[in-house]
CSV table of C-alpha atoms in Angstrom, one decimal:
chain,number,residue,atom,x,y,z
A,1,MET,CA,19.2,-36.2,-22.2
A,2,THR,CA,21.3,-33.0,-22.2
A,3,ASP,CA,22.1,-30.6,-19.4
A,4,TYR,CA,22.4,-26.9,-20.0
A,5,LYS,CA,23.2,-23.7,-18.1
A,6,VAL,CA,21.2,-20.8,-19.5
A,7,GLN,CA,22.9,-17.5,-18.6
A,8,ARG,CA,20.9,-14.6,-17.2
A,9,PRO,CA,21.8,-11.0,-16.2
A,10,LYS,CA,24.1,-10.4,-13.2
A,11,GLY,CA,25.9,-13.7,-13.5
A,12,VAL,CA,22.9,-15.9,-12.8
A,13,SER,CA,22.8,-19.3,-14.4
A,14,VAL,CA,19.7,-21.5,-14.8
A,15,ALA,CA,20.2,-25.2,-14.9
A,16,VAL,CA,18.1,-27.1,-17.4
A,17,THR,CA,17.8,-30.7,-18.2
A,18,ASP,CA,16.4,-31.5,-21.7
A,19,LEU,CA,15.1,-35.0,-22.1
A,20,GLY,CA,15.1,-34.6,-25.8
A,21,GLY,CA,12.7,-35.9,-28.5
A,22,ASP,CA,10.5,-34.4,-31.2
A,23,GLY,CA,7.2,-34.3,-29.4
A,24,PRO,CA,5.3,-31.3,-27.9
A,25,VAL,CA,7.3,-29.3,-25.5
A,26,VAL,CA,6.5,-29.5,-21.8
A,27,VAL,CA,8.4,-27.5,-19.1
A,28,LEU,CA,8.3,-28.7,-15.5
A,29,LEU,CA,8.7,-26.2,-12.7
A,30,HIS,CA,9.2,-27.3,-9.1
A,31,GLY,CA,8.1,-25.5,-5.9
A,32,LEU,CA,9.8,-23.6,-3.2
A,33,ALA,CA,12.9,-25.3,-1.7
A,34,GLY,CA,12.6,-28.0,-4.3
A,35,SER,CA,14.5,-28.8,-7.5
A,36,SER,CA,13.9,-30.4,-10.9
A,37,ARG,CA,15.1,-33.8,-9.4
A,38,GLU,CA,11.8,-34.3,-7.6
A,39,LEU,CA,10.0,-33.9,-11.0
A,40,ARG,CA,12.1,-36.4,-12.9
A,41,PRO,CA,9.6,-39.3,-12.3
A,42,THR,CA,6.9,-37.1,-13.7
A,43,ALA,CA,9.1,-36.2,-16.7
A,44,ASN,CA,9.9,-39.9,-17.3
A,45,ALA,CA,6.1,-40.7,-17.4
A,46,LEU,CA,5.5,-38.2,-20.2
A,47,ASN,CA,6.4,-40.5,-23.1
A,48,GLY,CA,6.1,-38.8,-26.5
A,49,TYR,CA,6.8,-35.3,-25.2
A,50,ARG,CA,10.0,-33.2,-25.2
A,51,VAL,CA,10.3,-32.4,-21.5
A,52,LEU,CA,12.5,-29.6,-20.1
A,53,LEU,CA,13.2,-29.5,-16.3
A,54,LEU,CA,14.3,-26.3,-14.7
A,55,ASP,CA,16.0,-25.6,-11.4
A,56,GLN,CA,14.5,-22.2,-10.6
A,57,ARG,CA,16.9,-19.5,-9.5
A,58,GLY,CA,18.1,-20.0,-5.9
A,59,HIS,CA,17.4,-23.7,-6.2
A,60,GLY,CA,19.1,-26.9,-7.3
A,61,LEU,CA,22.0,-26.5,-9.6
A,62,SER,CA,21.0,-22.9,-10.6
A,63,SER,CA,22.7,-19.9,-9.0
A,64,ARG,CA,22.1,-20.1,-5.2
A,65,PHE,CA,22.3,-16.4,-4.2
A,66,PRO,CA,20.8,-14.3,-7.0
A,67,ASP,CA,20.2,-10.7,-6.2
A,68,ASP,CA,16.9,-10.5,-8.0
A,69,LEU,CA,14.2,-12.7,-6.6
A,70,SER,CA,11.3,-10.8,-8.1
A,71,ARG,CA,8.6,-12.7,-9.9
A,72,ALA,CA,9.7,-11.0,-13.1
A,73,ALA,CA,13.1,-12.5,-12.7
A,74,PHE,CA,11.7,-16.0,-12.3
A,75,VAL,CA,9.4,-15.5,-15.3
A,76,GLY,CA,12.4,-14.1,-17.3
A,77,ASN,CA,14.3,-17.3,-16.7
A,78,VAL,CA,11.5,-19.4,-18.2
A,79,ILE,CA,11.2,-17.2,-21.2
A,80,ALA,CA,15.0,-17.3,-21.8
A,81,VAL,CA,15.0,-21.1,-21.6
A,82,LEU,CA,12.2,-21.4,-24.2
A,83,GLU,CA,13.7,-18.9,-26.5
A,84,GLU,CA,17.2,-20.4,-26.3
A,85,LEU,CA,16.4,-24.1,-26.2
A,86,VAL,CA,13.2,-24.5,-28.2
A,87,PRO,CA,13.1,-21.4,-30.5
A,88,GLY,CA,10.0,-21.0,-32.5
A,89,ARG,CA,8.0,-23.6,-30.5
A,90,ARG,CA,5.2,-23.1,-28.0
A,91,ALA,CA,5.3,-25.1,-24.8
A,92,THR,CA,3.0,-26.3,-22.1
A,93,LEU,CA,4.1,-25.1,-18.7
A,94,VAL,CA,3.5,-27.4,-15.7
A,95,GLY,CA,4.3,-26.1,-12.2
A,96,GLN,CA,3.7,-27.1,-8.6
A,97,SER,CA,3.1,-24.5,-5.9
A,98,MET,CA,5.6,-21.7,-6.4
A,99,GLY,CA,6.4,-23.3,-9.8
A,100,ALA,CA,2.7,-23.0,-10.7
A,101,HIS,CA,2.8,-19.3,-9.8
A,102,THR,CA,5.9,-18.8,-12.0
A,103,ALA,CA,4.3,-20.8,-14.8
A,104,PHE,CA,1.0,-18.8,-14.9
A,105,LEU,CA,2.9,-15.5,-14.8
A,106,ALA,CA,5.1,-16.6,-17.7
A,107,ALA,CA,2.0,-17.6,-19.7
A,108,ALA,CA,0.4,-14.3,-18.9
A,109,SER,CA,3.6,-12.4,-19.9
A,110,ARG,CA,4.4,-14.3,-23.1
A,111,PRO,CA,1.3,-16.1,-24.5
A,112,ASP,CA,3.1,-16.4,-27.8
A,113,LEU,CA,5.4,-18.9,-26.2
A,114,VAL,CA,2.9,-20.9,-24.3
A,115,GLU,CA,0.1,-23.2,-25.5
A,116,GLY,CA,-1.1,-24.7,-22.2
A,117,LEU,CA,-0.7,-24.2,-18.5
A,118,VAL,CA,-1.1,-26.8,-15.7
A,119,MET,CA,-1.1,-25.6,-12.1
A,120,LEU,CA,-0.7,-28.2,-9.4
A,121,GLU,CA,-1.5,-26.8,-6.0
A,122,GLY,CA,-1.0,-23.3,-7.3
A,123,HIS,CA,-3.0,-20.1,-6.9
A,124,ALA,CA,-3.1,-16.4,-7.7
A,125,ALA,CA,-4.4,-14.9,-4.4
A,126,GLY,CA,-1.1,-14.7,-2.5
A,127,SER,CA,-1.3,-14.3,1.2
A,128,THR,CA,-2.5,-11.5,3.5
A,129,ASP,CA,-0.4,-12.8,6.4
A,130,PRO,CA,3.1,-11.2,6.4
A,131,SER,CA,4.2,-13.7,9.1
A,132,GLU,CA,3.7,-16.6,6.8
A,133,ALA,CA,6.8,-15.9,4.7
A,134,SER,CA,9.0,-15.1,7.7
A,135,GLY,CA,7.8,-18.3,9.3
A,136,ILE,CA,9.0,-20.3,6.3
A,137,GLY,CA,12.3,-18.5,6.5
A,138,ARG,CA,12.7,-19.3,10.2
A,139,TYR,CA,11.8,-22.9,9.6
A,140,PHE,CA,14.6,-23.4,7.0
A,141,ALA,CA,17.0,-21.4,9.2
A,142,SER,CA,16.3,-23.7,12.1
A,143,TRP,CA,17.8,-26.7,10.4
A,144,PRO,CA,21.0,-27.7,12.3
A,145,LEU,CA,23.3,-27.7,9.3
A,146,PRO,CA,25.2,-29.6,8.1
A,147,PHE,CA,23.4,-32.8,8.9
A,148,LYS,CA,25.9,-35.5,9.9
A,149,ASP,CA,24.3,-38.0,7.6
A,150,GLU,CA,21.0,-39.0,6.0
A,151,ALA,CA,19.8,-40.6,9.3
A,152,ALA,CA,20.4,-37.3,11.2
A,153,ALA,CA,18.5,-35.4,8.5
A,154,ARG,CA,15.5,-37.6,8.7
A,155,GLU,CA,15.5,-37.6,12.4
A,156,PHE,CA,15.1,-33.8,12.4
A,157,LEU,CA,13.0,-33.4,9.3
A,158,GLY,CA,10.7,-36.4,9.5
A,159,ASN,CA,9.5,-38.9,6.9
A,160,ASP,CA,7.1,-37.0,4.6
A,161,PRO,CA,7.6,-37.5,0.9
A,162,ILE,CA,9.0,-34.0,0.5
A,163,VAL,CA,11.7,-34.9,3.0
A,164,ASP,CA,12.7,-37.8,0.6
A,165,ALA,CA,13.0,-35.1,-2.1
A,166,TRP,CA,15.1,-32.8,0.0
A,167,VAL,CA,17.4,-35.5,1.2
A,168,ALA,CA,17.9,-36.9,-2.3
A,169,ASP,CA,19.0,-33.4,-3.4
A,170,PHE,CA,21.4,-32.7,-0.5
A,171,GLN,CA,25.0,-31.9,-1.3
A,172,GLN,CA,28.0,-33.1,0.5
A,173,SER,CA,29.7,-30.3,2.4
A,174,ASP,CA,32.4,-30.0,5.1
A,175,GLY,CA,31.1,-32.0,8.0
A,176,GLY,CA,28.0,-33.5,6.4
A,177,LEU,CA,24.9,-32.8,4.2
A,178,SER,CA,23.4,-29.5,3.3
A,179,PRO,CA,20.5,-28.4,1.1
A,180,ARG,CA,21.0,-26.7,-2.3
A,181,PHE,CA,19.1,-23.6,-1.1
A,182,ASP,CA,19.5,-20.8,1.4
A,183,ALA,CA,16.8,-20.0,4.0
A,184,ALA,CA,16.9,-16.2,3.5
A,185,VAL,CA,16.6,-16.7,-0.3
A,186,MET,CA,13.6,-18.9,0.2
A,187,GLN,CA,11.9,-16.3,2.4
A,188,ARG,CA,12.5,-13.5,0.0
A,189,THR,CA,11.3,-15.7,-2.9
A,190,ILE,CA,8.0,-16.6,-1.2
A,191,GLU,CA,7.4,-13.0,-0.1
A,192,ALA,CA,7.1,-12.1,-3.8
A,193,VAL,CA,4.8,-15.1,-4.4
A,194,HIS,CA,2.5,-13.9,-1.7
A,195,GLU,CA,1.6,-10.7,-3.6
A,196,PRO,CA,-1.9,-11.2,-5.2
A,197,ARG,CA,-1.9,-11.4,-9.0
A,198,TRP,CA,-5.6,-11.5,-9.8
A,199,GLU,CA,-5.3,-9.2,-12.7
A,200,ASP,CA,-2.8,-11.4,-14.5
A,201,TRP,CA,-5.0,-14.4,-13.7
A,202,GLU,CA,-8.2,-12.9,-15.0
A,203,ASP,CA,-6.6,-11.6,-18.2
A,204,LEU,CA,-4.9,-15.0,-19.0
A,205,GLN,CA,-6.0,-16.5,-22.3
A,206,ILE,CA,-4.1,-19.7,-22.3
A,207,PRO,CA,-5.9,-23.0,-21.8
A,208,THR,CA,-5.4,-23.9,-18.1
A,209,LEU,CA,-5.8,-26.9,-15.8
A,210,ALA,CA,-5.8,-26.3,-12.1
A,211,VAL,CA,-5.2,-29.5,-10.0
A,212,PHE,CA,-5.9,-29.5,-6.3
A,213,ALA,CA,-5.1,-32.3,-3.8
A,214,GLU,CA,-7.6,-33.5,-1.2
A,215,HIS,CA,-5.3,-32.6,1.6
A,216,GLY,CA,-3.6,-29.7,0.0
A,217,MET,CA,-3.0,-26.2,1.3
A,218,PHE,CA,-6.1,-24.5,-0.3
A,219,SER,CA,-9.6,-24.4,1.2
A,220,ASP,CA,-12.7,-25.1,-0.9
A,221,ALA,CA,-13.3,-21.3,-0.9
A,222,ASP,CA,-9.9,-20.7,-2.3
A,223,LYS,CA,-10.4,-23.3,-5.1
A,224,ASP,CA,-13.8,-21.9,-6.0
A,225,GLU,CA,-12.5,-18.3,-6.1
A,226,LEU,CA,-9.8,-19.3,-8.6
A,227,ILE,CA,-12.3,-20.8,-11.0
A,228,ARG,CA,-14.9,-18.1,-10.4
A,229,ARG,CA,-12.5,-15.4,-11.4
A,230,ARG,CA,-11.6,-17.3,-14.6
A,231,PRO,CA,-14.5,-19.7,-15.4
A,232,GLY,CA,-12.8,-21.2,-18.5
A,233,THR,CA,-10.2,-22.9,-16.3
A,234,CYS,CA,-10.5,-26.7,-16.1
A,235,ARG,CA,-10.3,-28.0,-12.5
A,236,VAL,CA,-9.5,-31.4,-11.2
A,237,ASP,CA,-9.6,-32.4,-7.5
A,238,LEU,CA,-7.5,-35.4,-6.6
A,239,ALA,CA,-8.9,-38.1,-4.3
A,240,GLY,CA,-6.0,-37.9,-1.9
A,241,GLY,CA,-2.6,-36.3,-1.8
A,242,SER,CA,-1.1,-33.3,0.0
A,243,HIS,CA,0.4,-30.0,-1.2
A,244,ASP,CA,3.1,-32.3,-2.6
A,245,ALA,CA,0.7,-34.5,-4.6
A,246,HIS,CA,3.3,-34.9,-7.3
A,247,LEU,CA,5.1,-37.0,-4.7
A,248,ASP,CA,2.4,-38.6,-2.5
A,249,ALA,CA,-0.3,-39.0,-5.1
A,250,PHE,CA,2.0,-39.6,-8.0
A,251,ASP,CA,-0.1,-42.0,-10.1
A,252,GLN,CA,-3.2,-39.8,-9.9
A,253,SER,CA,-1.4,-36.6,-10.7
A,254,VAL,CA,0.5,-38.0,-13.6
A,255,GLN,CA,-2.7,-39.6,-15.1
A,256,VAL,CA,-4.5,-36.3,-14.8
A,257,LEU,CA,-1.6,-34.5,-16.5
A,258,ARG,CA,-1.3,-37.0,-19.3
A,259,ASP,CA,-5.0,-37.0,-19.9
A,260,TRP,CA,-5.1,-33.2,-20.2
A,261,LEU,CA,-2.0,-33.0,-22.4
A,262,SER,CA,-3.5,-35.5,-24.8
A,263,ARG,CA,-6.9,-33.9,-24.9
A,264,ASP,CA,-8.3,-32.9,-28.4
């Protein structure tokens, strides 16, 4: 296992963990307000693959306050990592939520670098509700930081699996624990994700698996529309799990991923 910092324009650095090996390349991309840490169990379950885990800009150990939070900037990070760390090889991109959005846009932008795409609880439609992004920003800004300790954080945040991931990734700061992301950066990031990208989706030529959780954030109509607009997409509906199915339906989601990666 090797940790890297891939340098990007305007002083931005992207933290990458390369688990090594000679197998097919798989890149894992976390969702909004997450980090690569929450995908480490998934990476460890992919025996026989060379897995790269990225902290997307504004998250984890990557630059926390990048000026550019456009979708193109996030896509550029993925492309730079592939070109620098696995030159001449094509990868399968696996993303959850916002990470799925980044992954599919990267595949659309540089199909020469991508041989497969897996979207877990991801979509191309965006959102027509401008208050949704601001609500996310207000939620993160409402956290009474720093939390005195883990118990105080859990008392405020609750006990969902995503809270376990947040708490595990907290950093020690003066007076207590704080997340490795900024509320305003999260809001600006998700505002860009909420722009519809149907043209990119419909033009995509990369083999794709779309995985939805039983209790995820997308309606049956949302799921059906994604496939209707690109009928060649393989779809799997998990029997259980939330939007964070990589955490609360781990065994199912990993099995689906491994089966698809090993397909003929």
